[in-house]
Amino acid sequence: MRFRSIKHWKDKENCRGLIFFAQRLEELTFEYSLDSFKAPTTNAPFLIEEAIDQIEKQSHFDLNLNSAYCILDEMELRLRKNKVVKSLISLDLDSYLDYNRQNAGEITRKLKVLKREIEPNIYCLRTMELLRIAISEVAKKEIDFLARELVSTLVNLGMSSSYINRKCVEYFFGRKIEVDGIGSISGFFHEIFPHAHNFTFLFKISGESSVIKRENIELFGMEILDSPPEKFLGDVGRLNFGVDGSQKYLFMQNIYSLDISSAMRMAEENPSARSI
């Protein structure tokens, strides 16, 4: 783990669970952490979705379901060990997993019911609730598992790990106000809960803008401007945009995403994307 000062933490002895969570969360989302220290690429809600999708494809093309069995095996193994899932479902887990593996309709029908019960946003909220308990009890094994599940869920919902990392560092290690134990976790969870936001971007155009056909750009909901919009004028100097007669700008708005980093990636890589 990277060294972080906790000199502004209050009552450190009673913050042991929260300190462990903050350190582990940073490690899970740090770009250069070893892969074995990072969160898994997928987890229960998304494995169920992947299994349903694969089985429906196999069934549509009248193919053998054997190729979907590896996904079902991993999904079932992960579900049986998952405390969050067991706290959300209304029936015993075996009720959802007791299906004939040769019957695509039966499998998808039961998995779709299970999918509704552990929908990713509900799963995320319950993970946060269980983290409060684990942190207060300094249950490090539980904290580690739940922190992994939280990060995996948020990333699969569309939030960037770099955003989670930055918020973690800012909230727990970069602030001047005191962190006062488990009570501080509510504010942090509010910071990273998956709310969609509407972002607007302004890019400088490097090179000759005349080669760009404005009508093509407008198809993607973008505009080429001769000067920054008024809302950006206060930032021009600070952002080193520079204002002169020859500079052109690419203006994009209504980019919906969970965080600024993901929105920037969407704007740069897929300008036509407008919603999550």
PDB file of N, CA and C in Angstrom, residues 125-173:
ATOM      1  N   LEU A 125     -25.855  -0.371  -3.400  1.00  0.00           N
ATOM      2  CA  LEU A 125     -26.347   0.209  -2.154  1.00  0.00           C
ATOM      3  C   LEU A 125     -26.222  -0.770  -0.993  1.00  0.00           C
ATOM      4  N   ARG A 126     -26.578  -2.035  -1.218  1.00  0.00           N
ATOM      5  CA  ARG A 126     -26.463  -3.012  -0.137  1.00  0.00           C
ATOM      6  C   ARG A 126     -25.001  -3.265   0.227  1.00  0.00           C
ATOM      7  N   THR A 127     -24.105  -3.245  -0.760  1.00  0.00           N
ATOM      8  CA  THR A 127     -22.676  -3.402  -0.480  1.00  0.00           C
ATOM      9  C   THR A 127     -22.196  -2.286   0.439  1.00  0.00           C
ATOM     10  N   MET A 128     -22.646  -1.076   0.184  1.00  0.00           N
ATOM     11  CA  MET A 128     -22.277   0.054   1.044  1.00  0.00           C
ATOM     12  C   MET A 128     -22.815  -0.133   2.453  1.00  0.00           C
ATOM     13  N   GLU A 129     -24.055  -0.626   2.576  1.00  0.00           N
ATOM     14  CA  GLU A 129     -24.649  -0.862   3.893  1.00  0.00           C
ATOM     15  C   GLU A 129     -23.854  -1.909   4.674  1.00  0.00           C
ATOM     16  N   LEU A 130     -23.458  -2.985   3.993  1.00  0.00           N
ATOM     17  CA  LEU A 130     -22.690  -4.038   4.660  1.00  0.00           C
ATOM     18  C   LEU A 130     -21.276  -3.571   4.991  1.00  0.00           C
ATOM     19  N   LEU A 131     -20.741  -2.668   4.180  1.00  0.00           N
ATOM     20  CA  LEU A 131     -19.419  -2.113   4.470  1.00  0.00           C
ATOM     21  C   LEU A 131     -19.437  -1.308   5.771  1.00  0.00           C
ATOM     22  N   ARG A 132     -20.503  -0.570   6.012  1.00  0.00           N
ATOM     23  CA  ARG A 132     -20.602   0.180   7.269  1.00  0.00           C
ATOM     24  C   ARG A 132     -20.455  -0.758   8.463  1.00  0.00           C
ATOM     25  N   ILE A 133     -21.152  -1.895   8.386  1.00  0.00           N
ATOM     26  CA  ILE A 133     -21.105  -2.856   9.492  1.00  0.00           C
ATOM     27  C   ILE A 133     -19.715  -3.461   9.624  1.00  0.00           C
ATOM     28  N   ALA A 134     -19.145  -3.890   8.493  1.00  0.00           N
ATOM     29  CA  ALA A 134     -17.823  -4.528   8.524  1.00  0.00           C
ATOM     30  C   ALA A 134     -16.755  -3.556   9.022  1.00  0.00           C
ATOM     31  N   ILE A 135     -16.843  -2.298   8.610  1.00  0.00           N
ATOM     32  CA  ILE A 135     -15.866  -1.289   9.047  1.00  0.00           C
ATOM     33  C   ILE A 135     -15.983  -1.051  10.546  1.00  0.00           C
ATOM     34  N   SER A 136     -17.205  -0.939  11.049  1.00  0.00           N
ATOM     35  CA  SER A 136     -17.398  -0.700  12.479  1.00  0.00           C
ATOM     36  C   SER A 136     -16.909  -1.877  13.316  1.00  0.00           C
ATOM     37  N   GLU A 137     -16.963  -3.096  12.738  1.00  0.00           N
ATOM     38  CA  GLU A 137     -16.507  -4.295  13.458  1.00  0.00           C
ATOM     39  C   GLU A 137     -15.051  -4.625  13.166  1.00  0.00           C
ATOM     40  N   VAL A 138     -14.402  -3.827  12.329  1.00  0.00           N
ATOM     41  CA  VAL A 138     -13.006  -4.042  11.906  1.00  0.00           C
ATOM     42  C   VAL A 138     -12.832  -5.469  11.382  1.00  0.00           C
ATOM     43  N   ALA A 139     -13.792  -5.908  10.598  1.00  0.00           N
ATOM     44  CA  ALA A 139     -13.748  -7.250   9.995  1.00  0.00           C
ATOM     45  C   ALA A 139     -13.012  -7.140   8.662  1.00  0.00           C
ATOM     46  N   LYS A 140     -11.698  -7.280   8.701  1.00  0.00           N
ATOM     47  CA  LYS A 140     -10.874  -6.972   7.533  1.00  0.00           C
ATOM     48  C   LYS A 140     -11.162  -7.872   6.336  1.00  0.00           C
ATOM     49  N   LYS A 141     -11.425  -9.135   6.577  1.00  0.00           N
ATOM     50  CA  LYS A 141     -11.723 -10.032   5.468  1.00  0.00           C
ATOM     51  C   LYS A 141     -13.008  -9.603   4.761  1.00  0.00           C
ATOM     52  N   GLU A 142     -14.018  -9.225   5.558  1.00  0.00           N
ATOM     53  CA  GLU A 142     -15.276  -8.743   4.981  1.00  0.00           C
ATOM     54  C   GLU A 142     -15.071  -7.421   4.255  1.00  0.00           C
ATOM     55  N   ILE A 143     -14.300  -6.534   4.852  1.00  0.00           N
ATOM     56  CA  ILE A 143     -14.038  -5.231   4.229  1.00  0.00           C
ATOM     57  C   ILE A 143     -13.365  -5.422   2.882  1.00  0.00           C
ATOM     58  N   ASP A 144     -12.392  -6.322   2.827  1.00  0.00           N
ATOM     59  CA  ASP A 144     -11.673  -6.566   1.571  1.00  0.00           C
ATOM     60  C   ASP A 144     -12.622  -7.074   0.490  1.00  0.00           C
ATOM     61  N   PHE A 145     -13.453  -8.068   0.836  1.00  0.00           N
ATOM     62  CA  PHE A 145     -14.398  -8.610  -0.146  1.00  0.00           C
ATOM     63  C   PHE A 145     -15.385  -7.547  -0.610  1.00  0.00           C
ATOM     64  N   LEU A 146     -15.964  -6.804   0.326  1.00  0.00           N
ATOM     65  CA  LEU A 146     -16.987  -5.814  -0.016  1.00  0.00           C
ATOM     66  C   LEU A 146     -16.401  -4.642  -0.793  1.00  0.00           C
ATOM     67  N   ALA A 147     -15.171  -4.257  -0.464  1.00  0.00           N
ATOM     68  CA  ALA A 147     -14.521  -3.177  -1.220  1.00  0.00           C
ATOM     69  C   ALA A 147     -14.287  -3.609  -2.667  1.00  0.00           C
ATOM     70  N   ARG A 148     -13.884  -4.856  -2.851  1.00  0.00           N
ATOM     71  CA  ARG A 148     -13.710  -5.394  -4.210  1.00  0.00           C
ATOM     72  C   ARG A 148     -15.037  -5.358  -4.976  1.00  0.00           C
ATOM     73  N   GLU A 149     -16.098  -5.808  -4.307  1.00  0.00           N
ATOM     74  CA  GLU A 149     -17.411  -5.836  -4.950  1.00  0.00           C
ATOM     75  C   GLU A 149     -17.895  -4.428  -5.288  1.00  0.00           C
ATOM     76  N   LEU A 150     -17.635  -3.488  -4.402  1.00  0.00           N
ATOM     77  CA  LEU A 150     -18.055  -2.108  -4.647  1.00  0.00           C
ATOM     78  C   LEU A 150     -17.372  -1.536  -5.880  1.00  0.00           C
ATOM     79  N   VAL A 151     -16.064  -1.696  -5.951  1.00  0.00           N
ATOM     80  CA  VAL A 151     -15.320  -1.158  -7.088  1.00  0.00           C
ATOM     81  C   VAL A 151     -15.747  -1.837  -8.382  1.00  0.00           C
ATOM     82  N   SER A 152     -15.855  -3.162  -8.355  1.00  0.00           N
ATOM     83  CA  SER A 152     -16.246  -3.897  -9.552  1.00  0.00           C
ATOM     84  C   SER A 152     -17.617  -3.454 -10.050  1.00  0.00           C
ATOM     85  N   THR A 153     -18.567  -3.250  -9.127  1.00  0.00           N
ATOM     86  CA  THR A 153     -19.906  -2.820  -9.505  1.00  0.00           C
ATOM     87  C   THR A 153     -19.885  -1.427 -10.116  1.00  0.00           C
ATOM     88  N   LEU A 154     -19.197  -0.502  -9.472  1.00  0.00           N
ATOM     89  CA  LEU A 154     -19.143   0.874  -9.966  1.00  0.00           C
ATOM     90  C   LEU A 154     -18.487   0.948 -11.341  1.00  0.00           C
ATOM     91  N   VAL A 155     -17.398   0.222 -11.522  1.00  0.00           N
ATOM     92  CA  VAL A 155     -16.692   0.256 -12.806  1.00  0.00           C
ATOM     93  C   VAL A 155     -17.567  -0.353 -13.910  1.00  0.00           C
ATOM     94  N   ASN A 156     -18.249  -1.450 -13.611  1.00  0.00           N
ATOM     95  CA  ASN A 156     -19.122  -2.064 -14.613  1.00  0.00           C
ATOM     96  C   ASN A 156     -20.350  -1.214 -14.911  1.00  0.00           C
ATOM     97  N   LEU A 157     -20.732  -0.349 -13.984  1.00  0.00           N
ATOM     98  CA  LEU A 157     -21.828   0.584 -14.237  1.00  0.00           C
ATOM     99  C   LEU A 157     -21.385   1.762 -15.096  1.00  0.00           C
ATOM    100  N   GLY A 158     -20.061   1.931 -15.240  1.00  0.00           N
ATOM    101  CA  GLY A 158     -19.557   2.993 -16.103  1.00  0.00           C
ATOM    102  C   GLY A 158     -18.693   4.029 -15.422  1.00  0.00           C
ATOM    103  N   MET A 159     -18.440   3.875 -14.128  1.00  0.00           N
ATOM    104  CA  MET A 159     -17.588   4.827 -13.418  1.00  0.00           C
ATOM    105  C   MET A 159     -16.125   4.430 -13.604  1.00  0.00           C
ATOM    106  N   SER A 160     -15.248   5.403 -13.778  1.00  0.00           N
ATOM    107  CA  SER A 160     -13.837   5.087 -13.987  1.00  0.00           C
ATOM    108  C   SER A 160     -13.140   4.825 -12.652  1.00  0.00           C
ATOM    109  N   SER A 161     -12.232   3.857 -12.649  1.00  0.00           N
ATOM    110  CA  SER A 161     -11.492   3.542 -11.425  1.00  0.00           C
ATOM    111  C   SER A 161     -10.620   4.711 -11.006  1.00  0.00           C
ATOM    112  N   SER A 162     -10.155   5.514 -11.964  1.00  0.00           N
ATOM    113  CA  SER A 162      -9.326   6.673 -11.625  1.00  0.00           C
ATOM    114  C   SER A 162     -10.129   7.709 -10.843  1.00  0.00           C
ATOM    115  N   TYR A 163     -11.421   7.828 -11.165  1.00  0.00           N
ATOM    116  CA  TYR A 163     -12.283   8.756 -10.430  1.00  0.00           C
ATOM    117  C   TYR A 163     -12.470   8.270  -8.990  1.00  0.00           C
ATOM    118  N   ILE A 164     -12.733   6.977  -8.819  1.00  0.00           N
ATOM    119  CA  ILE A 164     -12.891   6.418  -7.470  1.00  0.00           C
ATOM    120  C   ILE A 164     -11.609   6.624  -6.674  1.00  0.00           C
ATOM    121  N   ASN A 165     -10.473   6.380  -7.320  1.00  0.00           N
ATOM    122  CA  ASN A 165      -9.181   6.549  -6.655  1.00  0.00           C
ATOM    123  C   ASN A 165      -8.978   7.991  -6.209  1.00  0.00           C
ATOM    124  N   ARG A 166      -9.285   8.922  -7.104  1.00  0.00           N
ATOM    125  CA  ARG A 166      -9.086  10.341  -6.770  1.00  0.00           C
ATOM    126  C   ARG A 166      -9.987  10.773  -5.621  1.00  0.00           C
ATOM    127  N   LYS A 167     -11.247  10.327  -5.650  1.00  0.00           N
ATOM    128  CA  LYS A 167     -12.171  10.685  -4.585  1.00  0.00           C
ATOM    129  C   LYS A 167     -11.739  10.085  -3.256  1.00  0.00           C
ATOM    130  N   CYS A 168     -11.232   8.859  -3.298  1.00  0.00           N
ATOM    131  CA  CYS A 168     -10.748   8.201  -2.080  1.00  0.00           C
ATOM    132  C   CYS A 168      -9.598   8.978  -1.459  1.00  0.00           C
ATOM    133  N   VAL A 169      -8.633   9.335  -2.276  1.00  0.00           N
ATOM    134  CA  VAL A 169      -7.460  10.059  -1.779  1.00  0.00           C
ATOM    135  C   VAL A 169      -7.864  11.435  -1.256  1.00  0.00           C
ATOM    136  N   GLU A 170      -8.713  12.131  -2.014  1.00  0.00           N
ATOM    137  CA  GLU A 170      -9.143  13.472  -1.597  1.00  0.00           C
ATOM    138  C   GLU A 170      -9.929  13.415  -0.288  1.00  0.00           C
ATOM    139  N   TYR A 171     -10.837  12.468  -0.184  1.00  0.00           N
ATOM    140  CA  TYR A 171     -11.749  12.437   0.950  1.00  0.00           C
ATOM    141  C   TYR A 171     -11.069  11.984   2.235  1.00  0.00           C
ATOM    142  N   PHE A 172     -10.266  10.947   2.136  1.00  0.00           N
ATOM    143  CA  PHE A 172      -9.687  10.381   3.350  1.00  0.00           C
ATOM    144  C   PHE A 172      -8.286  10.888   3.677  1.00  0.00           C
ATOM    145  N   PHE A 173      -7.536  11.290   2.661  1.00  0.00           N
ATOM    146  CA  PHE A 173      -6.142  11.636   2.922  1.00  0.00           C
ATOM    147  C   PHE A 173      -5.755  13.053   2.508  1.00  0.00           C
TER     148      PHE A 173
END
